[in-house]
Coordinates of C-alpha atoms and ligand atoms in Angstrom, one line a residue:
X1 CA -11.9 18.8 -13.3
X2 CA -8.6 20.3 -15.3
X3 CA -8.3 18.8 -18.6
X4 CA -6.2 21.2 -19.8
X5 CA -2.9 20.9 -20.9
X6 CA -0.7 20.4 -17.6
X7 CA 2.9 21.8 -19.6
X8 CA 2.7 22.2 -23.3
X9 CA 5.4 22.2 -25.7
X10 CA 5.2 23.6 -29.1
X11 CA 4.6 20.8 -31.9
X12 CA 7.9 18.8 -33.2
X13 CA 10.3 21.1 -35.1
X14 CA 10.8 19.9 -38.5
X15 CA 13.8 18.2 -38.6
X16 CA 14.1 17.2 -35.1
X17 CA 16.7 14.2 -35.1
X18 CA 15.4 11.1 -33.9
X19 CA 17.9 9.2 -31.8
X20 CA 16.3 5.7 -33.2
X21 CA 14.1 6.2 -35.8
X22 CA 10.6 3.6 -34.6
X23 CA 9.5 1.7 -37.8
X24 CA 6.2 0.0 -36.0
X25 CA 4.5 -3.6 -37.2
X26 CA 5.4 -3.2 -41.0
X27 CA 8.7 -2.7 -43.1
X28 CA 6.8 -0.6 -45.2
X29 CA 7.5 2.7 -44.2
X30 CA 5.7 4.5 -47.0
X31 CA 2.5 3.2 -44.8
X32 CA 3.1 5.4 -42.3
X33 CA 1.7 8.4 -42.2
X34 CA 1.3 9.0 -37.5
X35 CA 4.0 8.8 -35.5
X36 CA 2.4 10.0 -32.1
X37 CA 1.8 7.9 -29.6
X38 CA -0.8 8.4 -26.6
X39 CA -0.1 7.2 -23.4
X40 CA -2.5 6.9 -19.8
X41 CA -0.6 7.1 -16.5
X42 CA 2.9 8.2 -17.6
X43 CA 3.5 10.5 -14.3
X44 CA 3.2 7.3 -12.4
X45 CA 6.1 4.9 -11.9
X46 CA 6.7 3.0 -14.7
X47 CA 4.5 5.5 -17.0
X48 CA 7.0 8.1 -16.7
X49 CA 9.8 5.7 -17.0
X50 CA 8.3 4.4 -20.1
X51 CA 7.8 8.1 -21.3
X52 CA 11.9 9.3 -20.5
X53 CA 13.2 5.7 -22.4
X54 CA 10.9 6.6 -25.3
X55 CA 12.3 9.9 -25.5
X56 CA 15.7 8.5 -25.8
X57 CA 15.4 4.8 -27.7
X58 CA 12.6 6.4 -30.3
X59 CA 11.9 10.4 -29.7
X60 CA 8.7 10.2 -31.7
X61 CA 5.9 12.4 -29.9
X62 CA 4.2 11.5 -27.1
X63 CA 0.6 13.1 -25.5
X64 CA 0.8 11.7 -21.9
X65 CA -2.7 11.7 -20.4
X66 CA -2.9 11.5 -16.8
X67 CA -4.8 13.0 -13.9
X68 CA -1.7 13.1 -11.7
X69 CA -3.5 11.8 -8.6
X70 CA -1.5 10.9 -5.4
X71 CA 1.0 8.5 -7.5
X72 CA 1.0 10.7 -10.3
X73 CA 3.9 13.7 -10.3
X74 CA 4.7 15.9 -13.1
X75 CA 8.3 16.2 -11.1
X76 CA 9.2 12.8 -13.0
X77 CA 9.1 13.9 -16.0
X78 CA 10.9 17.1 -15.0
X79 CA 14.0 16.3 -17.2
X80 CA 11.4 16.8 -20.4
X81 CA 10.5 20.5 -19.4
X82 CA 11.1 22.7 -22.8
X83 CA 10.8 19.2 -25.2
X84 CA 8.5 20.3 -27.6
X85 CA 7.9 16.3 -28.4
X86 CA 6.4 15.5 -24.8
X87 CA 2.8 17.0 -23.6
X88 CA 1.2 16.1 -20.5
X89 CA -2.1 16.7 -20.3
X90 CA -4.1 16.3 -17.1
X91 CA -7.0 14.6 -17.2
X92 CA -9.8 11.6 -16.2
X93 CA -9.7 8.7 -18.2
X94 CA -13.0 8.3 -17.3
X95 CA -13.9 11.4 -19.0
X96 CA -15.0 9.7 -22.5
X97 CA -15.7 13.4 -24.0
X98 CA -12.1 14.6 -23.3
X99 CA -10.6 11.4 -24.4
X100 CA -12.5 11.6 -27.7
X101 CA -11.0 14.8 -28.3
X102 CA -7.4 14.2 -27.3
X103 CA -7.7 11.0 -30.2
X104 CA -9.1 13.1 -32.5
X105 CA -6.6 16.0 -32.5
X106 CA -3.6 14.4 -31.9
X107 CA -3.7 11.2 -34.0
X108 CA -1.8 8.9 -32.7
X109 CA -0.6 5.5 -34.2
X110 CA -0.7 3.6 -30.9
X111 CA -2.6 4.3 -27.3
X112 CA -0.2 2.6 -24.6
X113 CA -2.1 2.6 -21.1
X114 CA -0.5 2.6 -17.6
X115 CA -3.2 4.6 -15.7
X116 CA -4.9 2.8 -12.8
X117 CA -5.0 2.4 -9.2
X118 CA -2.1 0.6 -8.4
X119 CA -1.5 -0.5 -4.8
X120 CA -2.8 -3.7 -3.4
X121 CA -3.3 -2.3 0.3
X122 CA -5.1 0.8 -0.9
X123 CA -7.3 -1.5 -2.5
X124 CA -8.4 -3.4 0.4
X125 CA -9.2 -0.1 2.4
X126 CA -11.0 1.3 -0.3
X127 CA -11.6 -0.6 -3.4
X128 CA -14.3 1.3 -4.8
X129 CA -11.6 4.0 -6.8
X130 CA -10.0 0.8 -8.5
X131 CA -13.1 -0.2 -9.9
X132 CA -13.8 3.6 -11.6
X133 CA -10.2 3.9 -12.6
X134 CA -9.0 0.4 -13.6
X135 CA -12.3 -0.9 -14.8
X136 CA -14.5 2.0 -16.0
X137 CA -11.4 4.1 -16.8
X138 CA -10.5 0.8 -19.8
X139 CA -13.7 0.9 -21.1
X140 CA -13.9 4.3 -21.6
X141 CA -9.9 4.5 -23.2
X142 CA -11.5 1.1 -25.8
X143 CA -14.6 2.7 -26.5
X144 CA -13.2 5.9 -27.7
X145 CA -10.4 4.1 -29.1
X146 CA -12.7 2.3 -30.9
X147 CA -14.1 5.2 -32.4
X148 CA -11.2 6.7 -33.1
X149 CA -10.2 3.4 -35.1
X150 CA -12.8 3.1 -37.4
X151 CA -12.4 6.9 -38.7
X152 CA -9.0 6.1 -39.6
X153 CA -8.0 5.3 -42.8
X154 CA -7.7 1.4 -44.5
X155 CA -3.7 1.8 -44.0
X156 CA -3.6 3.6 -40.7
X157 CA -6.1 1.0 -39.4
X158 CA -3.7 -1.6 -40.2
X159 CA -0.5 0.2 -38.0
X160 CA -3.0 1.4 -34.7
X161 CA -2.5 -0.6 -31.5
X162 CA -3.9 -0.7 -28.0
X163 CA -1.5 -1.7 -25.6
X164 CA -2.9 -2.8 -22.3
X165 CA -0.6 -2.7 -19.3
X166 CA -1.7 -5.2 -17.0
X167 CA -0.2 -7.8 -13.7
X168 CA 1.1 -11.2 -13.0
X169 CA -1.9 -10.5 -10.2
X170 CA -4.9 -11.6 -12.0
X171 CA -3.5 -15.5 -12.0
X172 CA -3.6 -15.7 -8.2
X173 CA -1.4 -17.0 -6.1
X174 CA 1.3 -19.9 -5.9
X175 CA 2.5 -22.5 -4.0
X176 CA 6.3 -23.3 -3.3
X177 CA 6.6 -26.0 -6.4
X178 CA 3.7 -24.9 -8.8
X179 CA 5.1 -23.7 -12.3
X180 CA 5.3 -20.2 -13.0
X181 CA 2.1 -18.5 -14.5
X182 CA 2.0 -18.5 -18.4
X183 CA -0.3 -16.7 -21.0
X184 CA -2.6 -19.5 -20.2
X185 CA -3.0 -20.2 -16.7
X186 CA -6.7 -19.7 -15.8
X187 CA -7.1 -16.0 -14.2
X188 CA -8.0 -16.1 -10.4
X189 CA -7.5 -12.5 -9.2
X190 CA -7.3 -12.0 -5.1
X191 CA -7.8 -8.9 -4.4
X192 CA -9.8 -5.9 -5.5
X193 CA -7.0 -4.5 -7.2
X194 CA -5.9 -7.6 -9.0
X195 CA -9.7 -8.5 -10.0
X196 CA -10.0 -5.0 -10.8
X197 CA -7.1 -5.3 -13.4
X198 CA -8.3 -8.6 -14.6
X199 CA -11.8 -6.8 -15.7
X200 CA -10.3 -4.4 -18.0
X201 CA -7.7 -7.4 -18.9
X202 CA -11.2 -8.9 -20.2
X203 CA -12.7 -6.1 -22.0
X204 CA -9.4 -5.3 -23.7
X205 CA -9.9 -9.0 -24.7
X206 CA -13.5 -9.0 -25.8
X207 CA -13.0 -5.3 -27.6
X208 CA -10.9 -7.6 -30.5
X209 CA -12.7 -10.3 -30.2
X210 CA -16.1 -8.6 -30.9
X211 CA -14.7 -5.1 -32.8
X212 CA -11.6 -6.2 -33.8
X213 CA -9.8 -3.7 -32.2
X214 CA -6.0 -3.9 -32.7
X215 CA -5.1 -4.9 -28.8
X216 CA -1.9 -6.1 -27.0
X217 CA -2.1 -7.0 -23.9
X218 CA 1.2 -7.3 -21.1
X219 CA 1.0 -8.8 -17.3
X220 CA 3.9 -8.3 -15.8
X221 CA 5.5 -8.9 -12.2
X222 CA 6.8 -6.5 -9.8
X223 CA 8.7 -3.8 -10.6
X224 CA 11.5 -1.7 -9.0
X225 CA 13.6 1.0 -9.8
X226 CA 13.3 5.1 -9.4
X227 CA 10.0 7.1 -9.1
X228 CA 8.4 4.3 -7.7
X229 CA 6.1 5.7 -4.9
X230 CA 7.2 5.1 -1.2
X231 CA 4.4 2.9 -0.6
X232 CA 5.2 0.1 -2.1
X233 CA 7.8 -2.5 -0.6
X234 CA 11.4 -1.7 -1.9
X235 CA 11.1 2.3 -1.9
X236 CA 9.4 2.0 1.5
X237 CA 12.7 -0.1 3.5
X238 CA 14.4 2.1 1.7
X239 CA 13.9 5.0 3.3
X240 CA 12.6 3.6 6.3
X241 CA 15.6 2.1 6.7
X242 CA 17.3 5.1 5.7
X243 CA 15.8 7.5 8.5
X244 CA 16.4 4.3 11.2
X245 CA 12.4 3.9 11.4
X246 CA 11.2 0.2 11.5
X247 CA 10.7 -1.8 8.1
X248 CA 7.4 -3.7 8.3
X249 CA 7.8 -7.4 7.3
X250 CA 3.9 -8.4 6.9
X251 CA 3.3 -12.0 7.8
X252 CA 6.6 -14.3 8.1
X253 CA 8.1 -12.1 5.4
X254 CA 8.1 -15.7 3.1
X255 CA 5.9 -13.9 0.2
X256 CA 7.6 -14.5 -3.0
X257 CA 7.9 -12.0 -5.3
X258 CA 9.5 -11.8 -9.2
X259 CA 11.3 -8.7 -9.9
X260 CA 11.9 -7.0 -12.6
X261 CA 14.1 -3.9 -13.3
X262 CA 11.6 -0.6 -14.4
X263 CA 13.6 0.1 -17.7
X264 CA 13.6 -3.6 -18.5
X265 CA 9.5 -3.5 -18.8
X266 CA 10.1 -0.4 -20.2
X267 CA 11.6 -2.3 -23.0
X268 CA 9.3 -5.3 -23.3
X269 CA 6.9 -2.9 -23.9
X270 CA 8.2 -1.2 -27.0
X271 CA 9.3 -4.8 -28.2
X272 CA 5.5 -5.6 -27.8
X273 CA 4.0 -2.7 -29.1
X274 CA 6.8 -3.3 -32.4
X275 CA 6.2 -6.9 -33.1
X276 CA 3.8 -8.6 -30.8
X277 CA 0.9 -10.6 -32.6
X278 CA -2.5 -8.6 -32.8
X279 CA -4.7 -9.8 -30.0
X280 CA -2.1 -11.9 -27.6
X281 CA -0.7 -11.9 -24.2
X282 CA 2.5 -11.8 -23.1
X283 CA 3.7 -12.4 -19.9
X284 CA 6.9 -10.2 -18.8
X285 CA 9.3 -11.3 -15.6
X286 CA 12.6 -10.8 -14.4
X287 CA 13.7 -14.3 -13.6
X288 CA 14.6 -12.8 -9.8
X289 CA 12.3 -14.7 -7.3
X290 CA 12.8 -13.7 -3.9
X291 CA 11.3 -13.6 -0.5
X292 CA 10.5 -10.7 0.8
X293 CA 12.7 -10.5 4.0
X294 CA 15.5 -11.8 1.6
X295 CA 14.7 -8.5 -0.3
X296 CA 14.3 -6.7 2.9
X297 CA 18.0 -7.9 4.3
X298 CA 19.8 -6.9 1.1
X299 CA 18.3 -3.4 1.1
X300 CA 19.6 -2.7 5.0
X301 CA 23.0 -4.5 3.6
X302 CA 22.9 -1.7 0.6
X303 CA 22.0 1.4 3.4
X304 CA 24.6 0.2 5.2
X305 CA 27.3 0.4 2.9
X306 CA 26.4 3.4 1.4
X307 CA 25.2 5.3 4.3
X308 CA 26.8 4.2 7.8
X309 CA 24.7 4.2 10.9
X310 CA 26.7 6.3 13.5
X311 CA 26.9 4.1 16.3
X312 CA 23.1 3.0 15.4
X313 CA 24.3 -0.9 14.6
X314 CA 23.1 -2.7 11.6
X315 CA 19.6 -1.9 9.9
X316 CA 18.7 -5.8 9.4
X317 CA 17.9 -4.8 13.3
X318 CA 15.1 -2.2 12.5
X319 CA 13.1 -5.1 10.9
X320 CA 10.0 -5.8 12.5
X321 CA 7.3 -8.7 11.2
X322 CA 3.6 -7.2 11.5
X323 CA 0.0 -8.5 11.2
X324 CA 0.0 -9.7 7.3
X325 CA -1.8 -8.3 4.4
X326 CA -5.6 -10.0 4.2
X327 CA -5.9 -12.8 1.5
X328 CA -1.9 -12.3 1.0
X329 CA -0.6 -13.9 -2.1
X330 CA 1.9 -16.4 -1.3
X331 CA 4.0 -16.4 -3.9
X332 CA 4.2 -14.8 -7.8
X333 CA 6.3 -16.7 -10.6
X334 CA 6.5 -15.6 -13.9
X335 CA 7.6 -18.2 -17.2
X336 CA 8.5 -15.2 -19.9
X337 CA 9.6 -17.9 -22.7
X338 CA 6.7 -16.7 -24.7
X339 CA 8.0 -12.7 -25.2
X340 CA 11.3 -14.5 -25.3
X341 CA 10.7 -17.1 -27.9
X342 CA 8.4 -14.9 -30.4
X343 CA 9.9 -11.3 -30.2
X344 CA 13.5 -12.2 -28.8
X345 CA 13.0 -10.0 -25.3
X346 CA 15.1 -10.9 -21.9
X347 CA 15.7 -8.6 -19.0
X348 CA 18.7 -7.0 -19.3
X349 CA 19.4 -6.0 -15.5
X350 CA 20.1 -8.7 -12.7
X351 CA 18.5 -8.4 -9.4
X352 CA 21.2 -7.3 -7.1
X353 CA 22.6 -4.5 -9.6
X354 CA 19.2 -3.3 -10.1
X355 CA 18.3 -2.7 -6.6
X356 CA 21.9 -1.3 -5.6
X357 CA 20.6 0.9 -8.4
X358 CA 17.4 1.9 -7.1
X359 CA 18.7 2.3 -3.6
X360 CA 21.7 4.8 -4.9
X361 CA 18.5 6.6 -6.4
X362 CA 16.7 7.4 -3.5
X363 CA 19.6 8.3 -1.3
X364 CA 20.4 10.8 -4.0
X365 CA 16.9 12.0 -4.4
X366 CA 16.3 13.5 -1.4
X367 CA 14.3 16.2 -3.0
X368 CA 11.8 14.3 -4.8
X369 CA 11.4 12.1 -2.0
X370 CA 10.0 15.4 0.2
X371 CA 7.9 16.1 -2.9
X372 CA 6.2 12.9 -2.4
X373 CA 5.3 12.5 0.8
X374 CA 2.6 15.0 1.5
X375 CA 0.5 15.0 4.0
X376 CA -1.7 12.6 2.3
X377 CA 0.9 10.0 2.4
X378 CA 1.6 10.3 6.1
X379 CA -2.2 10.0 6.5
X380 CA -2.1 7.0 4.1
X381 CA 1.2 5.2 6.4
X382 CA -0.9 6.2 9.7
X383 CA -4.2 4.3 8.3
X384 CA -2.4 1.6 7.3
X385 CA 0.7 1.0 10.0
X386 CA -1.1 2.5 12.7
X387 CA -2.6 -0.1 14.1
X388 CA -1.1 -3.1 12.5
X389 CA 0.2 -5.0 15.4
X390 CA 3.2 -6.2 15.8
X391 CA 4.0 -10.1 15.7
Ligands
NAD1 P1 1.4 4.2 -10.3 O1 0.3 4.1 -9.2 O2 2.7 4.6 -9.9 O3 0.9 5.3 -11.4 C1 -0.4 5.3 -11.8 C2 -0.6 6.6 -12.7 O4 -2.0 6.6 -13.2 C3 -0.4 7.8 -11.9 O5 0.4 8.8 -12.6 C4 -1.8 8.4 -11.7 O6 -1.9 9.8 -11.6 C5 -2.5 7.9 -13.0 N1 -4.0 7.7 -12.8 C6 -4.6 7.1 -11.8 N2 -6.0 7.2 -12.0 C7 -6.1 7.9 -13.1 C8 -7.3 8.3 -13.9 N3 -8.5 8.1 -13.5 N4 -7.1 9.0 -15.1 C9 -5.8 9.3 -15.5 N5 -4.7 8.9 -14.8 C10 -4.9 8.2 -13.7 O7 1.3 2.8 -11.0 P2 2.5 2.0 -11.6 O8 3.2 1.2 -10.6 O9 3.4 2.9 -12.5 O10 1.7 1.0 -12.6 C11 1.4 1.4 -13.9 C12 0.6 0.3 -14.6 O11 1.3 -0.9 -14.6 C13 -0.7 -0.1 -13.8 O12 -1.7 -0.3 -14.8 C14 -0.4 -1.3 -13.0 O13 -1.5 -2.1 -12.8 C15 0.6 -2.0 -14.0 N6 1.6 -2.8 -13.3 C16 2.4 -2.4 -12.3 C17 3.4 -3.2 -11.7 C18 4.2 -2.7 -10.6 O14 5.0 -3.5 -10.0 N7 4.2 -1.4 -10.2 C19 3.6 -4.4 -12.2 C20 2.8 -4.9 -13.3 C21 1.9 -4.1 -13.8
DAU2 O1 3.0 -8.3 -9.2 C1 2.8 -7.1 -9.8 C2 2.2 -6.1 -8.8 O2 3.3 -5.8 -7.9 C3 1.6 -4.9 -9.4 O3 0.5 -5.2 -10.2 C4 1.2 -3.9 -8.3 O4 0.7 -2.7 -8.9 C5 2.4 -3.6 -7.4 O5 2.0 -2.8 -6.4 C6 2.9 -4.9 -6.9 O6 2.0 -5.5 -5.9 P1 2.6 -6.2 -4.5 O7 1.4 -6.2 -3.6 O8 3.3 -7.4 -4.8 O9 3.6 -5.0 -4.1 P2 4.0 -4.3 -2.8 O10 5.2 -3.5 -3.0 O11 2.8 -3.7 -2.1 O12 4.4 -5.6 -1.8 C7 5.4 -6.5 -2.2 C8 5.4 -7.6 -1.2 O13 5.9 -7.0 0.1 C9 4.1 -8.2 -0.8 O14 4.3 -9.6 -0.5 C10 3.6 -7.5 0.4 C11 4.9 -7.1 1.1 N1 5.0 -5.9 1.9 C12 4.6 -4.8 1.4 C13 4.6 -3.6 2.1 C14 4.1 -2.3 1.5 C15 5.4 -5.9 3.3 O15 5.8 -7.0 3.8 N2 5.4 -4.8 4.0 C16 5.0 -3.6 3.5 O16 5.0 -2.6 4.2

């Protein structure tokens, strides 16, 4: 396996300007003495989101970890190429030795961790790689971490944090009229994936509980917005609908979803990681329920108007409902009023500006959207739209 350094920049010149100067969990700035931060995934969708908004809102270092598997793409972060401040390192967060190291040279303050397996479908053909990634991978990142801690010093003990990135998944699923999950509705995870992530949302838990470890722990609901992989539902209709190929509804398309803008979790995340309590949840939504063939019609709507079918009629037409997802959750509902209420954090992007957005993206993007789709990923659509039937 490579664990070397996939692009390295020299270290921060002295003097570098900081667009926003981040003053983390204390006003007492003498206590500072790290300003790196270490993060897992941040090729991946909303890792290398996270990773460009840090560069701009805070600019302090960042070592990205991540083995850049078939979701993870150094092409994200392409705009970075040359910044001495960003280094992306390719590696197994499984590999505890490698880890170890990476903590140990680059001291960071704070270890912010995307990486896992992420797609619920992928998880029900093969769950056995969410288990190594999402569940060995987070004991392996808290057990060095751990390590790491304890060698620090009294005041930069005090500053570390763990910040676990985690899904509205592992609370199940919802009727039409229950209430929205909060921080404490009981955890009742449905698929591999989602019990996957609610394992390592449990040993993040227990590693303060029995080491006091410095955790923070986010669930979050969907998100949208650019790099997400064409996989998952709103990049897929996309460009499906894009190319005129058919957009597959699963079920009676009446799956609710929440949606929330990528940059917006971007930004709950640095407002956690800055003022969230020691050892809590906090639940992160978009306030933007919708079904999914309500998401489905807007997105044809959008391709439409932006890109007019020659004579080819309307794309609402290419929609076509297919056998559903097994153990499908019904619907997802997130109440947020706890990261609104303690550290003052709303989404700033509505729904339908978001996703005119995101769609503007990809019909611009043309070239990263070839990057993407390997011959893996057309394996991956065959597997699992091949022999979906139709309804
Ligand atoms: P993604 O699949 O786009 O990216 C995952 C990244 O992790 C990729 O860059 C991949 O290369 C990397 N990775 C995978 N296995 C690895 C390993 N063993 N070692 C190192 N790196 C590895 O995922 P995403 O959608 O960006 O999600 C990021 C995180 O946010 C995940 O933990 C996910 O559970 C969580 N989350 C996602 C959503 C969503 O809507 N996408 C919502 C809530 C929470
Ligand atoms: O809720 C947060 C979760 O959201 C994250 O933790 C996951 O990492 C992320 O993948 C996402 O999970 P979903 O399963 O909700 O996302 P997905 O885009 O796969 O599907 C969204 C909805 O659309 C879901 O109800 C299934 C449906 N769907 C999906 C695909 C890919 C379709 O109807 N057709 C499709 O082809």
């Amino acid at each position: 396996m490579d664990c070397g350094p996939a692009r390295r920049g020299g270290s921060r010149a002295q003097g570098t300007p900081y667009v926003e100067r981040f003053v983390p969990y204390t006003d007492d700035r003498r206590q500072l003495t790290k300003d790196t931060i270490l993060v897992t995934g941040g090729a991946g969708f909303i890792g290398s989101n996270f990773v460009l908004n840090w560069m701009k809102a805070v600019g302090s270092p960042v070592v990205n970890v991540d083995l850049l598997t078939y979701a993870g793409n150094a092409a994200n972060l392409a705009s970075l190429n040359g910044e001495g401040r960003h280094e992306l390192v390719r590696c197994d967060i499984c590999d505890a030795e490698t880890v170890g190291q990476l903590l140990h040279k680059h001291q960071p303050r704070a270890m912010v961790h995307f990486a896992a397996e992420s797609h619920v479908d992928r998880s029900i053909a093969s769950p056995g790689e969410f288990i190594r990634t999402n569940v060995h991978g987070t004991f392996v990142l808290l057990d060095q971490a751990k390590r790491y801690w304890l060698e620090l010093s009294a005041a930069d003990r005090e500053v570390f944090r763990f910040l676990h990135v985690s899904t509205d998944e592992v609370y199940g699923t919802l009727g039409a009229d229950d209430p929205a999950f909060s921080e404490t509705t009981a955890y009742a995870p449905n698929s591999p994936y989602a019990a996957s992530k609610a394992a390592s949302d449990h040993l993040v838990r227990a590693y303060h509980h029995t080491f006091g470890l410095p955790v923070l722990t986010t669930n979050c609901s969907n998100n949208y917005g650019p790099y997400q992989f064409p996989e998952k539902l709103i990049p897929l209709m996309i460009l499906n609908a894009l190319e005129g190929k058919p957009l597959p509804i699963y079920g009676d398309g009446k799956n609710v979803r929440d949606w929330l803008f990528v940059e917006d979790h971007c930004s709950a995340i640095r407002t956690v990681l800055e003022r969230g309590r020691v050892g809590e949840t906090y639940n992160i939504g978009g306030n933007s329920e919708r079904a999914n063939i309500d998401v489905v019609t807007t997105i044809c709507d959008l391709v439409d108007e932006m890109r007019p079918r020659n004579g080819g009629g309307a794309r609402r037409g290419l929609i076509t409902y297919v056998q559903d997802r097994p153990g499908h959750d019904r619907r997802y509902a997130i109440n947020a009023s706890k990261i609104s209420r303690e550290l003052g954090w709303r989404p700033a992007e509505k729904f339908e500006s978001g996703l005119r957005k995101t769609v503007r993206w990809y019909l611009e993007n043309g070239e990263w959207v070839d990057g993407v789709r390997t011959g893996a990923y057309r394996e991956w659509m065959e597997r699992n739209y091949g022999e979906r039937k139709e309804l």
